PDB file of C-alpha atoms in Angstrom:
ATOM      1  CA  GLU A   1       0.877 -14.898 -27.793  1.00  0.00           C
ATOM      2  CA  ILE A   2       2.786 -14.696 -24.505  1.00  0.00           C
ATOM      3  CA  TYR A   3       3.419 -17.930 -22.646  1.00  0.00           C
ATOM      4  CA  GLY A   4       4.566 -17.954 -19.041  1.00  0.00           C
ATOM      5  CA  PRO A   5       3.846 -19.237 -15.536  1.00  0.00           C
ATOM      6  CA  GLU A   6       1.533 -17.342 -13.224  1.00  0.00           C
ATOM      7  CA  ALA A   7       2.937 -14.044 -11.888  1.00  0.00           C
ATOM      8  CA  SER A   8       5.902 -14.231 -14.261  1.00  0.00           C
ATOM      9  CA  GLY A   9       5.353 -10.712 -15.605  1.00  0.00           C
ATOM     10  CA  LYS A  10       3.302 -11.549 -18.709  1.00  0.00           C
ATOM     11  CA  THR A  11       1.000  -8.540 -18.422  1.00  0.00           C
ATOM     12  CA  THR A  12       3.855  -6.124 -17.721  1.00  0.00           C
ATOM     13  CA  LEU A  13       5.690  -7.479 -20.754  1.00  0.00           C
ATOM     14  CA  ALA A  14       2.562  -7.267 -22.909  1.00  0.00           C
ATOM     15  CA  THR A  15       1.911  -3.654 -21.905  1.00  0.00           C
ATOM     16  CA  SER A  16       5.525  -2.615 -22.505  1.00  0.00           C
ATOM     17  CA  LEU A  17       5.580  -4.380 -25.852  1.00  0.00           C
ATOM     18  CA  THR A  18       2.381  -2.647 -26.882  1.00  0.00           C
ATOM     19  CA  ARG A  19       3.785   0.790 -26.002  1.00  0.00           C
ATOM     20  CA  VAL A  20       6.870   0.104 -28.118  1.00  0.00           C
ATOM     21  CA  LEU A  21       4.784  -1.039 -31.078  1.00  0.00           C
ATOM     22  CA  GLN A  22       2.545   2.009 -30.791  1.00  0.00           C
ATOM     23  CA  MET A  23       5.548   4.314 -30.851  1.00  0.00           C
ATOM     24  CA  GLU A  24       6.973   2.499 -33.874  1.00  0.00           C
ATOM     25  CA  THR A  25       3.687   2.890 -35.766  1.00  0.00           C
ATOM     26  CA  ASP A  26       3.137   6.521 -34.669  1.00  0.00           C
ATOM     27  CA  LYS A  27       0.110   5.592 -32.540  1.00  0.00           C
ATOM     28  CA  PRO A  28       1.431   6.389 -29.046  1.00  0.00           C
ATOM     29  CA  ASN A  29      -1.856   7.376 -27.436  1.00  0.00           C
ATOM     30  CA  ARG A  30      -4.126   4.521 -28.479  1.00  0.00           C
ATOM     31  CA  ASN A  31      -6.092   2.718 -25.782  1.00  0.00           C
ATOM     32  CA  ILE A  32      -4.835  -0.470 -24.128  1.00  0.00           C
ATOM     33  CA  GLY A  33      -7.548  -2.730 -22.723  1.00  0.00           C
ATOM     34  CA  ARG A  34      -7.038  -5.643 -20.327  1.00  0.00           C
ATOM     35  CA  ILE A  35      -9.595  -8.363 -19.707  1.00  0.00           C
ATOM     36  CA  ASP A  36      -9.499 -12.015 -18.723  1.00  0.00           C
ATOM     37  CA  GLY A  37     -10.863 -14.682 -21.020  1.00  0.00           C
ATOM     38  CA  GLU A  38     -13.857 -15.587 -18.865  1.00  0.00           C
ATOM     39  CA  ASN A  39     -15.099 -11.980 -18.777  1.00  0.00           C
ATOM     40  CA  LEU A  40     -14.478 -11.506 -22.490  1.00  0.00           C
ATOM     41  CA  ASN A  41     -16.891 -14.379 -23.151  1.00  0.00           C
ATOM     42  CA  THR A  42     -19.692 -12.154 -21.825  1.00  0.00           C
ATOM     43  CA  LYS A  43     -18.818  -8.990 -23.796  1.00  0.00           C
ATOM     44  CA  ASP A  44     -20.077  -7.517 -27.054  1.00  0.00           C
ATOM     45  CA  ILE A  45     -16.894  -7.943 -29.074  1.00  0.00           C
ATOM     46  CA  ALA A  46     -17.696  -5.402 -31.787  1.00  0.00           C
ATOM     47  CA  LYS A  47     -18.608  -2.748 -29.201  1.00  0.00           C
ATOM     48  CA  LEU A  48     -15.433  -3.467 -27.230  1.00  0.00           C
ATOM     49  CA  PHE A  49     -13.283  -3.063 -30.342  1.00  0.00           C
ATOM     50  CA  SER A  50     -14.898   0.262 -31.164  1.00  0.00           C
ATOM     51  CA  LYS A  51     -13.943   1.573 -27.698  1.00  0.00           C
ATOM     52  CA  LEU A  52     -10.332   0.536 -28.201  1.00  0.00           C
ATOM     53  CA  ASN A  53     -10.150   2.740 -31.288  1.00  0.00           C
ATOM     54  CA  GLY A  54      -7.236   1.004 -32.959  1.00  0.00           C
ATOM     55  CA  GLY A  55      -5.423   0.273 -29.691  1.00  0.00           C
ATOM     56  CA  CYS A  56      -4.579  -3.044 -28.057  1.00  0.00           C
ATOM     57  CA  LEU A  57      -6.524  -5.722 -26.217  1.00  0.00           C
ATOM     58  CA  ILE A  58      -4.562  -7.883 -23.765  1.00  0.00           C
ATOM     59  CA  VAL A  59      -6.478 -11.084 -22.974  1.00  0.00           C
ATOM     60  CA  GLU A  60      -5.298 -12.541 -19.665  1.00  0.00           C
ATOM     61  CA  LYS A  61      -5.980 -16.231 -18.933  1.00  0.00           C
ATOM     62  CA  ALA A  62      -6.793 -16.654 -22.612  1.00  0.00           C
ATOM     63  CA  GLY A  63      -7.359 -20.371 -22.093  1.00  0.00           C
ATOM     64  CA  ASP A  64     -10.766 -19.500 -20.589  1.00  0.00           C
ATOM     65  CA  LEU A  65     -12.077 -18.176 -23.919  1.00  0.00           C
ATOM     66  CA  ASN A  66     -14.831 -20.301 -25.402  1.00  0.00           C
ATOM     67  CA  ARG A  67     -15.224 -21.255 -29.063  1.00  0.00           C
ATOM     68  CA  GLU A  68     -18.027 -18.752 -29.686  1.00  0.00           C
ATOM     69  CA  THR A  69     -15.839 -15.877 -28.504  1.00  0.00           C
ATOM     70  CA  THR A  70     -12.934 -16.959 -30.707  1.00  0.00           C
ATOM     71  CA  MET A  71     -15.317 -17.024 -33.676  1.00  0.00           C
ATOM     72  CA  GLU A  72     -16.543 -13.501 -32.878  1.00  0.00           C
ATOM     73  CA  LEU A  73     -12.986 -12.244 -32.418  1.00  0.00           C
ATOM     74  CA  SER A  74     -11.911 -13.829 -35.681  1.00  0.00           C
ATOM     75  CA  ALA A  75     -14.802 -12.239 -37.571  1.00  0.00           C
ATOM     76  CA  VAL A  76     -14.161  -8.767 -36.146  1.00  0.00           C
ATOM     77  CA  MET A  77     -10.425  -9.037 -36.827  1.00  0.00           C
ATOM     78  CA  GLU A  78     -11.155  -9.690 -40.494  1.00  0.00           C
ATOM     79  CA  HIS A  79     -13.083  -6.444 -40.871  1.00  0.00           C
ATOM     80  CA  GLU A  80     -11.117  -4.038 -43.036  1.00  0.00           C
ATOM     81  CA  ASN A  81     -11.571  -1.142 -40.603  1.00  0.00           C
ATOM     82  CA  THR A  82     -10.332  -3.074 -37.575  1.00  0.00           C
ATOM     83  CA  ASP A  83      -6.881  -2.007 -36.405  1.00  0.00           C
ATOM     84  CA  VAL A  84      -6.703  -3.555 -32.949  1.00  0.00           C
ATOM     85  CA  LEU A  85      -3.702  -5.537 -31.731  1.00  0.00           C
ATOM     86  CA  ILE A  86      -4.696  -8.599 -29.698  1.00  0.00           C
ATOM     87  CA  ILE A  87      -2.259 -10.240 -27.271  1.00  0.00           C
ATOM     88  CA  LEU A  88      -3.174 -13.579 -25.722  1.00  0.00           C
ATOM     89  CA  GLU A  89      -1.415 -14.440 -22.473  1.00  0.00           C
ATOM     90  CA  ASP A  90      -1.528 -17.606 -20.410  1.00  0.00           C
ATOM     91  CA  GLY A  91       0.510 -20.696 -19.633  1.00  0.00           C
ATOM     92  CA  ARG A  92       1.381 -23.051 -22.457  1.00  0.00           C
ATOM     93  CA  ALA A  93      -1.626 -25.310 -21.846  1.00  0.00           C
ATOM     94  CA  GLY A  94      -4.051 -22.361 -21.859  1.00  0.00           C
ATOM     95  CA  ILE A  95      -2.700 -20.873 -25.098  1.00  0.00           C
ATOM     96  CA  GLU A  96      -2.681 -24.242 -26.849  1.00  0.00           C
ATOM     97  CA  LYS A  97      -6.235 -24.878 -25.680  1.00  0.00           C
ATOM     98  CA  VAL A  98      -7.683 -21.634 -27.046  1.00  0.00           C
ATOM     99  CA  LEU A  99      -5.815 -21.848 -30.342  1.00  0.00           C
ATOM    100  CA  GLY A 100      -7.088 -25.393 -30.761  1.00  0.00           C
ATOM    101  CA  LEU A 101     -10.705 -24.238 -30.578  1.00  0.00           C
ATOM    102  CA  ASN A 102     -10.699 -22.404 -33.890  1.00  0.00           C
ATOM    103  CA  PRO A 103      -7.991 -22.890 -36.570  1.00  0.00           C
ATOM    104  CA  GLN A 104      -9.106 -19.729 -38.392  1.00  0.00           C
ATOM    105  CA  PHE A 105      -8.640 -17.716 -35.190  1.00  0.00           C
ATOM    106  CA  ALA A 106      -5.282 -19.389 -34.488  1.00  0.00           C
ATOM    107  CA  ARG A 107      -3.875 -18.413 -37.886  1.00  0.00           C
ATOM    108  CA  LYS A 108      -4.260 -14.738 -37.007  1.00  0.00           C
ATOM    109  CA  PHE A 109      -1.547 -14.984 -34.344  1.00  0.00           C
ATOM    110  CA  THR A 110       1.859 -14.960 -35.948  1.00  0.00           C
ATOM    111  CA  SER A 111       4.228 -14.091 -33.086  1.00  0.00           C
ATOM    112  CA  LYS A 112       5.018 -15.944 -29.885  1.00  0.00           C
ATOM    113  CA  LEU A 113       6.926 -14.918 -26.736  1.00  0.00           C
ATOM    114  CA  ILE A 114       7.784 -17.498 -24.089  1.00  0.00           C
ATOM    115  CA  ILE A 115       8.769 -16.375 -20.585  1.00  0.00           C
ATOM    116  CA  PRO A 116      11.113 -19.090 -19.273  1.00  0.00           C
ATOM    117  CA  VAL A 117      11.091 -20.616 -15.819  1.00  0.00           C
ATOM    118  CA  LEU A 118      14.088 -19.031 -14.096  1.00  0.00           C
ATOM    119  CA  THR A 119      16.788 -20.951 -12.258  1.00  0.00           C
ATOM    120  CA  ILE A 120      17.414 -20.235  -8.593  1.00  0.00           C
ATOM    121  CA  ASP A 121      20.674 -18.432  -9.478  1.00  0.00           C
ATOM    122  CA  GLU A 122      18.775 -16.181 -11.904  1.00  0.00           C
ATOM    123  CA  LEU A 123      16.157 -15.456  -9.252  1.00  0.00           C
ATOM    124  CA  VAL A 124      18.834 -14.533  -6.714  1.00  0.00           C
ATOM    125  CA  ASN A 125      20.562 -12.270  -9.255  1.00  0.00           C
ATOM    126  CA  PHE A 126      17.212 -10.607  -9.910  1.00  0.00           C
ATOM    127  CA  GLY A 127      16.794 -10.101  -6.156  1.00  0.00           C
ATOM    128  CA  LYS A 128      20.240  -8.487  -5.898  1.00  0.00           C
ATOM    129  CA  ALA A 129      19.465  -6.167  -8.821  1.00  0.00           C
ATOM    130  CA  TYR A 130      16.043  -5.309  -7.365  1.00  0.00           C
ATOM    131  CA  ALA A 131      17.628  -4.448  -4.016  1.00  0.00           C
ATOM    132  CA  ALA A 132      20.308  -2.349  -5.707  1.00  0.00           C
ATOM    133  CA  ASP A 133      17.658  -0.361  -7.580  1.00  0.00           C
ATOM    134  CA  LEU A 134      16.127   0.523  -4.217  1.00  0.00           C
ATOM    135  CA  GLY A 135      19.475   1.508  -2.669  1.00  0.00           C
ATOM    136  CA  TYR A 136      20.334  -1.727  -0.813  1.00  0.00           C
ATOM    137  CA  SER A 137      23.011  -4.384  -1.072  1.00  0.00           C
ATOM    138  CA  ILE A 138      23.105  -7.917   0.364  1.00  0.00           C
ATOM    139  CA  ASP A 139      26.027  -9.426   2.264  1.00  0.00           C
ATOM    140  CA  GLU A 140      27.231 -13.018   1.758  1.00  0.00           C
ATOM    141  CA  MET A 141      25.166 -14.512   4.574  1.00  0.00           C
ATOM    142  CA  GLY A 142      22.170 -12.561   3.352  1.00  0.00           C
ATOM    143  CA  ILE A 143      22.602 -14.079  -0.118  1.00  0.00           C
ATOM    144  CA  LEU A 144      22.631 -17.575   1.397  1.00  0.00           C
ATOM    145  CA  ALA A 145      19.488 -16.727   3.367  1.00  0.00           C
ATOM    146  CA  LEU A 146      17.832 -15.495   0.135  1.00  0.00           C
ATOM    147  CA  TYR A 147      18.649 -18.851  -1.492  1.00  0.00           C
ATOM    148  CA  ASP A 148      17.014 -20.594   1.476  1.00  0.00           C
ATOM    149  CA  ARG A 149      13.867 -18.450   1.262  1.00  0.00           C
ATOM    150  CA  ILE A 150      13.497 -19.148  -2.455  1.00  0.00           C
ATOM    151  CA  ASN A 151      13.991 -22.885  -1.871  1.00  0.00           C
ATOM    152  CA  LEU A 152      11.238 -22.839   0.751  1.00  0.00           C
ATOM    153  CA  ILE A 153       8.606 -21.825  -1.816  1.00  0.00           C
ATOM    154  CA  GLN A 154      10.062 -23.658  -4.831  1.00  0.00           C
ATOM    155  CA  ARG A 155       7.984 -26.683  -5.829  1.00  0.00           C
ATOM    156  CA  LEU A 156       7.907 -28.926  -8.871  1.00  0.00           C
ATOM    157  CA  ASP A 157       4.399 -27.741  -9.750  1.00  0.00           C
ATOM    158  CA  HIS A 158       5.082 -24.118  -8.773  1.00  0.00           C
ATOM    159  CA  PRO A 159       8.451 -22.638  -9.717  1.00  0.00           C
ATOM    160  CA  THR A 160       9.302 -19.493  -7.767  1.00  0.00           C
ATOM    161  CA  ASN A 161       8.529 -16.363  -9.780  1.00  0.00           C
ATOM    162  CA  LEU A 162       9.822 -12.799  -9.827  1.00  0.00           C
ATOM    163  CA  THR A 163       6.839 -11.449  -7.904  1.00  0.00           C
ATOM    164  CA  GLU A 164       7.594 -13.792  -4.997  1.00  0.00           C
ATOM    165  CA  VAL A 165      11.270 -12.786  -5.005  1.00  0.00           C
ATOM    166  CA  LYS A 166      10.258  -9.119  -4.896  1.00  0.00           C
ATOM    167  CA  GLU A 167       8.019  -9.876  -1.903  1.00  0.00           C
ATOM    168  CA  ILE A 168      10.922 -11.565  -0.091  1.00  0.00           C
ATOM    169  CA  LEU A 169      13.135  -8.534  -0.727  1.00  0.00           C
ATOM    170  CA  ASP A 170      10.410  -6.085   0.305  1.00  0.00           C
ATOM    171  CA  GLU A 171      10.012  -7.956   3.609  1.00  0.00           C
ATOM    172  CA  ALA A 172      13.779  -7.983   4.169  1.00  0.00           C
ATOM    173  CA  ILE A 173      14.027  -4.266   3.460  1.00  0.00           C
ATOM    174  CA  ASP A 174      11.164  -3.563   5.830  1.00  0.00           C
ATOM    175  CA  ARG A 175      12.880  -5.540   8.601  1.00  0.00           C
ATOM    176  CA  ALA A 176      16.180  -3.775   7.943  1.00  0.00           C
ATOM    177  CA  GLU A 177      14.484  -0.392   8.205  1.00  0.00           C
ATOM    178  CA  ARG A 178      12.569  -1.254  11.367  1.00  0.00           C
ATOM    179  CA  GLY A 179      15.560  -3.036  12.899  1.00  0.00           C
ATOM    180  CA  GLY A 180      13.618  -4.531  15.810  1.00  0.00           C
ATOM    181  CA  ILE A 181      14.653  -3.693  19.396  1.00  0.00           C
ATOM    182  CA  LYS A 182      18.342  -3.798  18.490  1.00  0.00           C
ATOM    183  CA  GLY A 183      17.705  -1.288  15.742  1.00  0.00           C
ATOM    184  CA  LEU A 184      16.929   1.314  18.361  1.00  0.00           C
ATOM    185  CA  PHE A 185      20.511   1.183  19.610  1.00  0.00           C
ATOM    186  CA  THR A 186      22.551   0.253  16.527  1.00  0.00           C
ATOM    187  CA  ARG A 187      23.202   2.073  13.263  1.00  0.00           C
ATOM    188  CA  LYS A 188      22.421   0.369   9.961  1.00  0.00           C
ATOM    189  CA  LYS A 189      25.415  -1.191   8.251  1.00  0.00           C
ATOM    190  CA  ARG A 190      26.229   0.398   4.916  1.00  0.00           C
ATOM    191  CA  ASP A 191      28.527  -0.561   2.064  1.00  0.00           C
ATOM    192  CA  GLU A 192      31.168   1.698   0.494  1.00  0.00           C
ATOM    193  CA  ASP A 193      28.528   3.251  -1.767  1.00  0.00           C
ATOM    194  CA  GLY A 194      26.320   4.161   1.173  1.00  0.00           C
ATOM    195  CA  ASN A 195      23.712   1.470   0.507  1.00  0.00           C
ATOM    196  CA  VAL A 196      22.073  -0.200   3.505  1.00  0.00           C
ATOM    197  CA  ILE A 197      23.321  -3.796   3.711  1.00  0.00           C
ATOM    198  CA  LEU A 198      20.671  -6.509   4.029  1.00  0.00           C
ATOM    199  CA  GLN A 199      21.856  -9.275   6.360  1.00  0.00           C
ATOM    200  CA  GLU A 200      20.878 -12.844   7.143  1.00  0.00           C
ATOM    201  CA  ARG A 201      18.515 -11.833   9.931  1.00  0.00           C
ATOM    202  CA  ASP A 202      16.545  -9.611   7.527  1.00  0.00           C
ATOM    203  CA  PHE A 203      15.596 -12.683   5.450  1.00  0.00           C
ATOM    204  CA  GLN A 204      14.645 -14.983   8.289  1.00  0.00           C
ATOM    205  CA  VAL A 205      11.008 -16.021   8.460  1.00  0.00           C
ATOM    206  CA  PRO A 206       9.481 -14.624  11.677  1.00  0.00           C
TER     207      PRO A 206
END
């Protein structure tokens, strides 16, 4: 099971984890299927498992699974020839809901990963690392502007996630590259390593 808020990287983590497990078990080329819980409710489970051929099934929004589907999944998983890894991903409420539908199904899941809600400092540090990976750095005023942008979208019922931070950085990088009218007459500022420096104006909401 993988718990985490929306857009927190659950599917990326699940896919990476699956690849590692496949390498460890000498099954590097097995299929990886992704489907959300609502769609899985409409599928022939046994047929789906046969297509996966011993691979992995990642169930997104697992809280949408109904009891009948969990019963079918549980029955197929008990078959001696079934060698499919199933990863359920959703927020805490969704995972707890689906596991509460069928105790027999719930007992088949023995590992749990929880993606934490990140603090604003952690989000900013992620943004700095993301920019560095793309060949950019951020000056002090730019860092303060990044804090402001994150605070603008941070709510009690919706903590800012990594995807949103990446979008903020992508926008800032795009503005730095375009440079506006001034950019036609001024050269981009660079740090001692040659990276383009993102500045306060690059993070300002137009």
